[in-house]
Amino acid sequence: FPEMVSNPKLALVQGTLNVVMKQNVTLSCLSEPGSPPVRYTLFKHNQQVSALNRSDLSPALFTLTISSASDVGEYKCKAEYNNSSGGKYSNSLTFTLLEPISKPVLSSPTSQAKKGQNVTLSCFSENGSLPITYLFFKGTQNISPQKTMQKRKAAVIFLFINSLSDFGTYKCKANNSFPNIAKYSNSFNFTLAEERSHSQPLIISLGLILLLLIIGFALAIPFFLIPLYKASE
């Protein structure tokens, strides 16, 4: 009786599962035990990519070049004896395309602040492979622990404006798993909000009271003048 082919093992022998454009990767497919000759077929999402015959117990090596987004996804291989029906499938390996991040945008709900006020800063990179890690800076000094976002949403920090030195220039930096690329945001500055004088509301109130008195006095004049005029007749 011929020996039955076993489920092959698909392994990555060159490259990584997180890939970038124009990267080469090599996959190994081997069925052990198995009696050669064995035909190995590589599939991507159930679509045949390549096939190799092995007359010995060496693995079939498939080299791929990631040239477009359609080259990433799930891969499997199939082992079968030549001129036979059926066959068995391997485990799957999934490639993920790494995309460089776009320049992050640093913003705040308010651009004016005063001493003693709490403010927020948010940093967001619209494009790029997740997760994305953000760092916030004031000048060249890091002002917060790094924030790693697993979802496409902004990283937010809270600041307390304690002195005039807190009105400096802020920036943030974003990076992901794409190799050797990090990008800095636009600069953001808080401006000092003009504080209204405590005496200003009092002055306004006194002015309104004086205006009401003048109007009341003007309305009362006829009531005094009419009796005097009649008495003089």
PDB file of C-alpha atoms in Angstrom:
ATOM      1  CA  PHE A   1       0.000   0.000   0.000  1.00  0.00           C
ATOM      2  CA  PRO A   2       1.382   3.452  -0.810  1.00  0.00           C
ATOM      3  CA  GLU A   3       2.150   5.673   2.157  1.00  0.00           C
ATOM      4  CA  MET A   4      -0.412   8.432   2.687  1.00  0.00           C
ATOM      5  CA  VAL A   5       0.781  11.986   2.324  1.00  0.00           C
ATOM      6  CA  SER A   6       0.684  13.918   5.599  1.00  0.00           C
ATOM      7  CA  ASN A   7      -0.436  17.471   6.221  1.00  0.00           C
ATOM      8  CA  PRO A   8       2.438  19.670   5.048  1.00  0.00           C
ATOM      9  CA  LYS A   9       3.922  22.427   7.150  1.00  0.00           C
ATOM     10  CA  LEU A  10       4.149  25.924   5.690  1.00  0.00           C
ATOM     11  CA  ALA A  11       6.950  27.999   7.221  1.00  0.00           C
ATOM     12  CA  LEU A  12       8.585  31.343   6.603  1.00  0.00           C
ATOM     13  CA  VAL A  13      12.307  30.933   5.891  1.00  0.00           C
ATOM     14  CA  GLN A  14      13.145  34.434   4.606  1.00  0.00           C
ATOM     15  CA  GLY A  15      11.527  37.777   5.402  1.00  0.00           C
ATOM     16  CA  THR A  16       8.782  38.687   7.844  1.00  0.00           C
ATOM     17  CA  LEU A  17       4.995  38.473   7.959  1.00  0.00           C
ATOM     18  CA  ASN A  18       4.850  42.269   8.193  1.00  0.00           C
ATOM     19  CA  VAL A  19       6.029  43.301   4.750  1.00  0.00           C
ATOM     20  CA  VAL A  20       6.691  46.449   2.751  1.00  0.00           C
ATOM     21  CA  MET A  21       6.465  47.026  -0.985  1.00  0.00           C
ATOM     22  CA  LYS A  22       9.116  45.296  -3.161  1.00  0.00           C
ATOM     23  CA  GLN A  23      10.120  42.982  -0.305  1.00  0.00           C
ATOM     24  CA  ASN A  24      11.032  39.352  -1.084  1.00  0.00           C
ATOM     25  CA  VAL A  25       9.824  36.517   1.134  1.00  0.00           C
ATOM     26  CA  THR A  26      10.444  32.783   0.891  1.00  0.00           C
ATOM     27  CA  LEU A  27       8.042  30.077   2.063  1.00  0.00           C
ATOM     28  CA  SER A  28       8.886  26.448   2.712  1.00  0.00           C
ATOM     29  CA  CYS A  29       6.343  23.649   2.282  1.00  0.00           C
ATOM     30  CA  LEU A  30       7.166  20.089   3.379  1.00  0.00           C
ATOM     31  CA  SER A  31       5.136  16.960   4.075  1.00  0.00           C
ATOM     32  CA  GLU A  32       6.721  14.542   6.560  1.00  0.00           C
ATOM     33  CA  PRO A  33       6.556  11.619   6.357  1.00  0.00           C
ATOM     34  CA  GLY A  34       5.802  11.172   2.691  1.00  0.00           C
ATOM     35  CA  SER A  35       7.000   9.094  -0.192  1.00  0.00           C
ATOM     36  CA  PRO A  36       8.315  11.098  -3.115  1.00  0.00           C
ATOM     37  CA  PRO A  37       7.531  12.252  -5.706  1.00  0.00           C
ATOM     38  CA  VAL A  38       5.265  14.844  -4.111  1.00  0.00           C
ATOM     39  CA  ARG A  39       3.667  17.830  -5.795  1.00  0.00           C
ATOM     40  CA  TYR A  40       3.443  20.997  -3.686  1.00  0.00           C
ATOM     41  CA  THR A  41       1.038  23.778  -4.634  1.00  0.00           C
ATOM     42  CA  LEU A  42       0.948  27.221  -3.040  1.00  0.00           C
ATOM     43  CA  PHE A  43      -2.391  29.000  -2.726  1.00  0.00           C
ATOM     44  CA  LYS A  44      -3.399  32.523  -1.805  1.00  0.00           C
ATOM     45  CA  HIS A  45      -7.039  32.760  -0.748  1.00  0.00           C
ATOM     46  CA  ASN A  46      -7.737  29.434  -2.545  1.00  0.00           C
ATOM     47  CA  GLN A  47      -6.158  30.710  -5.769  1.00  0.00           C
ATOM     48  CA  GLN A  48      -3.143  28.827  -7.079  1.00  0.00           C
ATOM     49  CA  VAL A  49       0.070  30.844  -7.054  1.00  0.00           C
ATOM     50  CA  SER A  50       2.752  28.291  -7.942  1.00  0.00           C
ATOM     51  CA  ALA A  51       3.471  24.543  -7.960  1.00  0.00           C
ATOM     52  CA  LEU A  52       6.660  22.471  -7.573  1.00  0.00           C
ATOM     53  CA  ASN A  53       7.471  18.771  -7.756  1.00  0.00           C
ATOM     54  CA  ARG A  54       9.916  17.140  -5.336  1.00  0.00           C
ATOM     55  CA  SER A  55      11.432  13.734  -6.012  1.00  0.00           C
ATOM     56  CA  ASP A  56      13.242  13.672  -2.668  1.00  0.00           C
ATOM     57  CA  LEU A  57      12.426  14.664   0.901  1.00  0.00           C
ATOM     58  CA  SER A  58      13.529  18.295   0.460  1.00  0.00           C
ATOM     59  CA  PRO A  59      10.960  21.062   0.979  1.00  0.00           C
ATOM     60  CA  ALA A  60       9.444  23.095  -1.812  1.00  0.00           C
ATOM     61  CA  LEU A  61      10.616  26.697  -1.629  1.00  0.00           C
ATOM     62  CA  PHE A  62       8.389  29.457  -2.956  1.00  0.00           C
ATOM     63  CA  THR A  63       9.837  32.971  -3.311  1.00  0.00           C
ATOM     64  CA  LEU A  64       7.378  35.853  -3.539  1.00  0.00           C
ATOM     65  CA  THR A  65       7.871  39.545  -4.272  1.00  0.00           C
ATOM     66  CA  ILE A  66       5.398  41.902  -2.607  1.00  0.00           C
ATOM     67  CA  SER A  67       4.652  44.247  -5.489  1.00  0.00           C
ATOM     68  CA  SER A  68       1.095  45.345  -4.631  1.00  0.00           C
ATOM     69  CA  ALA A  69      -1.516  45.194  -1.888  1.00  0.00           C
ATOM     70  CA  SER A  70      -3.032  42.145  -3.595  1.00  0.00           C
ATOM     71  CA  ASP A  71       0.098  40.130  -2.738  1.00  0.00           C
ATOM     72  CA  VAL A  72      -0.618  40.180   0.996  1.00  0.00           C
ATOM     73  CA  GLY A  73      -3.137  38.017   2.804  1.00  0.00           C
ATOM     74  CA  GLU A  74      -3.458  34.357   3.722  1.00  0.00           C
ATOM     75  CA  TYR A  75      -1.317  31.643   2.102  1.00  0.00           C
ATOM     76  CA  LYS A  76      -1.545  27.855   2.325  1.00  0.00           C
ATOM     77  CA  CYS A  77       0.137  24.970   0.546  1.00  0.00           C
ATOM     78  CA  LYS A  78      -1.160  21.586  -0.586  1.00  0.00           C
ATOM     79  CA  ALA A  79       0.781  18.301  -0.772  1.00  0.00           C
ATOM     80  CA  GLU A  80      -0.276  15.420  -3.004  1.00  0.00           C
ATOM     81  CA  TYR A  81       1.285  12.503  -4.774  1.00  0.00           C
ATOM     82  CA  ASN A  82       1.716  12.921  -8.505  1.00  0.00           C
ATOM     83  CA  ASN A  83      -1.083  11.458 -10.596  1.00  0.00           C
ATOM     84  CA  SER A  84      -3.317  11.076  -7.542  1.00  0.00           C
ATOM     85  CA  SER A  85      -6.480  12.748  -6.419  1.00  0.00           C
ATOM     86  CA  GLY A  86      -7.012  14.508  -3.143  1.00  0.00           C
ATOM     87  CA  GLY A  87      -4.112  15.799  -1.086  1.00  0.00           C
ATOM     88  CA  LYS A  88      -3.745  17.597   2.219  1.00  0.00           C
ATOM     89  CA  TYR A  89      -3.422  21.251   3.148  1.00  0.00           C
ATOM     90  CA  SER A  90      -0.999  22.998   5.447  1.00  0.00           C
ATOM     91  CA  ASN A  91      -1.389  25.594   8.153  1.00  0.00           C
ATOM     92  CA  SER A  92      -1.889  29.158   6.946  1.00  0.00           C
ATOM     93  CA  LEU A  93       0.444  32.163   7.044  1.00  0.00           C
ATOM     94  CA  THR A  94      -0.893  35.700   6.686  1.00  0.00           C
ATOM     95  CA  PHE A  95       1.139  38.621   5.377  1.00  0.00           C
ATOM     96  CA  THR A  96       0.295  42.183   6.420  1.00  0.00           C
ATOM     97  CA  LEU A  97       1.370  45.200   4.383  1.00  0.00           C
ATOM     98  CA  LEU A  98       3.091  47.946   6.356  1.00  0.00           C
ATOM     99  CA  GLU A  99       2.257  51.492   5.242  1.00  0.00           C
ATOM    100  CA  PRO A 100       4.265  54.561   6.223  1.00  0.00           C
ATOM    101  CA  ILE A 101       2.479  57.093   8.382  1.00  0.00           C
ATOM    102  CA  SER A 102       1.343  60.495   7.184  1.00  0.00           C
ATOM    103  CA  LYS A 103       2.425  63.712   8.876  1.00  0.00           C
ATOM    104  CA  PRO A 104       0.483  63.978  12.147  1.00  0.00           C
ATOM    105  CA  VAL A 105      -1.660  66.987  12.978  1.00  0.00           C
ATOM    106  CA  LEU A 106      -1.358  68.602  16.413  1.00  0.00           C
ATOM    107  CA  SER A 107      -4.417  70.541  17.580  1.00  0.00           C
ATOM    108  CA  SER A 108      -6.367  71.742  20.615  1.00  0.00           C
ATOM    109  CA  PRO A 109      -9.983  72.838  21.166  1.00  0.00           C
ATOM    110  CA  THR A 110      -8.644  76.211  22.265  1.00  0.00           C
ATOM    111  CA  SER A 111      -5.694  78.293  21.174  1.00  0.00           C
ATOM    112  CA  GLN A 112      -5.970  80.778  24.054  1.00  0.00           C
ATOM    113  CA  ALA A 113      -5.365  79.980  27.689  1.00  0.00           C
ATOM    114  CA  LYS A 114      -4.634  81.706  30.952  1.00  0.00           C
ATOM    115  CA  LYS A 115      -2.598  80.732  33.980  1.00  0.00           C
ATOM    116  CA  GLY A 116      -4.333  78.132  36.115  1.00  0.00           C
ATOM    117  CA  GLN A 117      -6.242  76.616  33.171  1.00  0.00           C
ATOM    118  CA  ASN A 118      -6.349  72.968  32.039  1.00  0.00           C
ATOM    119  CA  VAL A 119      -5.942  72.400  28.290  1.00  0.00           C
ATOM    120  CA  THR A 120      -5.710  69.393  25.954  1.00  0.00           C
ATOM    121  CA  LEU A 121      -3.531  68.552  22.952  1.00  0.00           C
ATOM    122  CA  SER A 122      -4.382  65.863  20.405  1.00  0.00           C
ATOM    123  CA  CYS A 123      -2.077  64.289  17.822  1.00  0.00           C
ATOM    124  CA  PHE A 124      -3.450  62.304  14.871  1.00  0.00           C
ATOM    125  CA  SER A 125      -1.904  60.649  11.806  1.00  0.00           C
ATOM    126  CA  GLU A 126      -4.598  59.915   9.226  1.00  0.00           C
ATOM    127  CA  ASN A 127      -2.714  57.223   7.263  1.00  0.00           C
ATOM    128  CA  GLY A 128      -0.317  54.421   8.166  1.00  0.00           C
ATOM    129  CA  SER A 129      -0.337  50.885   9.493  1.00  0.00           C
ATOM    130  CA  LEU A 130      -1.603  50.386  13.017  1.00  0.00           C
ATOM    131  CA  PRO A 131      -0.577  50.497  15.783  1.00  0.00           C
ATOM    132  CA  ILE A 132       0.800  54.051  15.787  1.00  0.00           C
ATOM    133  CA  THR A 133       2.898  55.434  18.632  1.00  0.00           C
ATOM    134  CA  TYR A 134       2.758  59.136  19.519  1.00  0.00           C
ATOM    135  CA  LEU A 135       5.109  61.327  21.554  1.00  0.00           C
ATOM    136  CA  PHE A 136       4.468  64.925  22.641  1.00  0.00           C
ATOM    137  CA  PHE A 137       7.164  67.593  22.932  1.00  0.00           C
ATOM    138  CA  LYS A 138       7.499  71.123  24.226  1.00  0.00           C
ATOM    139  CA  GLY A 139      10.456  72.509  22.382  1.00  0.00           C
ATOM    140  CA  THR A 140      12.831  69.539  22.279  1.00  0.00           C
ATOM    141  CA  GLN A 141      11.745  68.068  25.614  1.00  0.00           C
ATOM    142  CA  ASN A 142       9.446  65.061  25.788  1.00  0.00           C
ATOM    143  CA  ILE A 143       6.480  65.954  28.024  1.00  0.00           C
ATOM    144  CA  SER A 144       4.549  62.670  28.219  1.00  0.00           C
ATOM    145  CA  PRO A 145       4.984  58.881  28.048  1.00  0.00           C
ATOM    146  CA  GLN A 146       4.517  57.455  24.562  1.00  0.00           C
ATOM    147  CA  LYS A 147       0.944  56.595  23.643  1.00  0.00           C
ATOM    148  CA  THR A 148       0.364  53.589  21.376  1.00  0.00           C
ATOM    149  CA  MET A 149      -2.973  53.626  19.583  1.00  0.00           C
ATOM    150  CA  GLN A 150      -4.339  50.280  18.348  1.00  0.00           C
ATOM    151  CA  LYS A 151      -7.253  52.042  16.618  1.00  0.00           C
ATOM    152  CA  ARG A 152      -7.235  54.975  14.221  1.00  0.00           C
ATOM    153  CA  LYS A 153      -7.906  57.695  16.756  1.00  0.00           C
ATOM    154  CA  ALA A 154      -6.006  60.659  18.140  1.00  0.00           C
ATOM    155  CA  ALA A 155      -3.689  60.466  21.116  1.00  0.00           C
ATOM    156  CA  VAL A 156      -4.651  63.076  23.723  1.00  0.00           C
ATOM    157  CA  ILE A 157      -2.727  64.589  26.636  1.00  0.00           C
ATOM    158  CA  PHE A 158      -3.861  67.019  29.336  1.00  0.00           C
ATOM    159  CA  LEU A 159      -1.768  70.032  30.341  1.00  0.00           C
ATOM    160  CA  PHE A 160      -1.981  72.503  33.204  1.00  0.00           C
ATOM    161  CA  ILE A 161      -0.938  76.042  32.307  1.00  0.00           C
ATOM    162  CA  ASN A 162       0.971  77.032  35.411  1.00  0.00           C
ATOM    163  CA  SER A 163       3.290  79.781  34.229  1.00  0.00           C
ATOM    164  CA  LEU A 164       4.248  81.846  31.206  1.00  0.00           C
ATOM    165  CA  SER A 165       6.836  79.199  30.259  1.00  0.00           C
ATOM    166  CA  ASP A 166       3.948  76.834  29.477  1.00  0.00           C
ATOM    167  CA  PHE A 167       3.029  79.035  26.492  1.00  0.00           C
ATOM    168  CA  GLY A 168       5.933  77.669  24.405  1.00  0.00           C
ATOM    169  CA  THR A 169       5.931  75.712  21.143  1.00  0.00           C
ATOM    170  CA  TYR A 170       4.475  72.195  21.150  1.00  0.00           C
ATOM    171  CA  LYS A 171       4.920  69.361  18.634  1.00  0.00           C
ATOM    172  CA  CYS A 172       4.223  65.643  18.421  1.00  0.00           C
ATOM    173  CA  LYS A 173       5.907  62.732  16.664  1.00  0.00           C
ATOM    174  CA  ALA A 174       4.281  59.643  15.150  1.00  0.00           C
ATOM    175  CA  ASN A 175       5.817  56.338  14.085  1.00  0.00           C
ATOM    176  CA  ASN A 176       4.716  52.769  13.415  1.00  0.00           C
ATOM    177  CA  SER A 177       6.298  49.457  12.389  1.00  0.00           C
ATOM    178  CA  PHE A 178       7.333  50.786   9.003  1.00  0.00           C
ATOM    179  CA  PRO A 179      11.134  50.773   9.231  1.00  0.00           C
ATOM    180  CA  ASN A 180      13.141  53.940   9.794  1.00  0.00           C
ATOM    181  CA  ILE A 181      10.320  56.434   9.352  1.00  0.00           C
ATOM    182  CA  ALA A 182       8.983  58.851  11.971  1.00  0.00           C
ATOM    183  CA  LYS A 183       7.193  62.105  11.237  1.00  0.00           C
ATOM    184  CA  TYR A 184       6.728  65.315  13.209  1.00  0.00           C
ATOM    185  CA  SER A 185       3.609  67.429  13.337  1.00  0.00           C
ATOM    186  CA  ASN A 186       3.005  71.108  12.826  1.00  0.00           C
ATOM    187  CA  SER A 187       3.933  73.482  15.664  1.00  0.00           C
ATOM    188  CA  PHE A 188       1.228  74.630  18.070  1.00  0.00           C
ATOM    189  CA  ASN A 189       1.325  77.578  20.464  1.00  0.00           C
ATOM    190  CA  PHE A 190      -1.091  78.652  23.162  1.00  0.00           C
ATOM    191  CA  THR A 191      -1.565  82.406  23.401  1.00  0.00           C
ATOM    192  CA  LEU A 192      -2.264  84.224  26.654  1.00  0.00           C
ATOM    193  CA  ALA A 193      -5.930  85.129  26.983  1.00  0.00           C
ATOM    194  CA  GLU A 194      -6.605  88.679  28.108  1.00  0.00           C
ATOM    195  CA  GLU A 195      -7.915  88.696  31.656  1.00  0.00           C
ATOM    196  CA  ARG A 196     -10.758  91.131  32.300  1.00  0.00           C
ATOM    197  CA  SER A 197     -10.305  93.527  35.187  1.00  0.00           C
ATOM    198  CA  HIS A 198     -12.300  92.696  38.339  1.00  0.00           C
ATOM    199  CA  SER A 199     -13.383  96.371  38.547  1.00  0.00           C
ATOM    200  CA  GLN A 200     -14.834  96.380  35.025  1.00  0.00           C
ATOM    201  CA  PRO A 201     -18.177  94.730  35.969  1.00  0.00           C
ATOM    202  CA  LEU A 202     -18.529  97.168  38.892  1.00  0.00           C
ATOM    203  CA  ILE A 203     -17.966 100.179  36.622  1.00  0.00           C
ATOM    204  CA  ILE A 204     -20.533  98.865  34.155  1.00  0.00           C
ATOM    205  CA  SER A 205     -23.074  98.353  36.976  1.00  0.00           C
ATOM    206  CA  LEU A 206     -22.532 101.846  38.371  1.00  0.00           C
ATOM    207  CA  GLY A 207     -22.906 103.322  34.914  1.00  0.00           C
ATOM    208  CA  LEU A 208     -26.226 101.536  34.408  1.00  0.00           C
ATOM    209  CA  ILE A 209     -27.499 102.761  37.801  1.00  0.00           C
ATOM    210  CA  LEU A 210     -26.509 106.355  36.977  1.00  0.00           C
ATOM    211  CA  LEU A 211     -28.222 106.122  33.602  1.00  0.00           C
ATOM    212  CA  LEU A 212     -31.423 104.859  35.237  1.00  0.00           C
ATOM    213  CA  LEU A 213     -31.317 107.723  37.758  1.00  0.00           C
ATOM    214  CA  ILE A 214     -30.958 110.299  34.968  1.00  0.00           C
ATOM    215  CA  ILE A 215     -33.872 108.781  33.058  1.00  0.00           C
ATOM    216  CA  GLY A 216     -35.982 108.675  36.216  1.00  0.00           C
ATOM    217  CA  PHE A 217     -35.156 112.276  37.040  1.00  0.00           C
ATOM    218  CA  ALA A 218     -36.038 113.368  33.524  1.00  0.00           C
ATOM    219  CA  LEU A 219     -39.396 111.611  33.731  1.00  0.00           C
ATOM    220  CA  ALA A 220     -40.126 113.161  37.144  1.00  0.00           C
ATOM    221  CA  ILE A 221     -39.478 116.789  36.075  1.00  0.00           C
ATOM    222  CA  PRO A 222     -42.949 117.361  34.513  1.00  0.00           C
ATOM    223  CA  PHE A 223     -44.668 116.239  37.706  1.00  0.00           C
ATOM    224  CA  PHE A 224     -42.819 118.988  39.636  1.00  0.00           C
ATOM    225  CA  LEU A 225     -43.137 121.743  37.036  1.00  0.00           C
ATOM    226  CA  ILE A 226     -46.898 121.371  36.332  1.00  0.00           C
ATOM    227  CA  PRO A 227     -48.032 122.068  39.959  1.00  0.00           C
ATOM    228  CA  LEU A 228     -45.688 125.061  40.175  1.00  0.00           C
ATOM    229  CA  TYR A 229     -47.037 126.482  36.934  1.00  0.00           C
ATOM    230  CA  LYS A 230     -50.659 126.145  38.062  1.00  0.00           C
ATOM    231  CA  ALA A 231     -49.862 127.739  41.437  1.00  0.00           C
ATOM    232  CA  SER A 232     -48.353 130.783  39.717  1.00  0.00           C
ATOM    233  CA  GLU A 233     -51.490 131.457  37.623  1.00  0.00           C
TER     234      GLU A 233
END
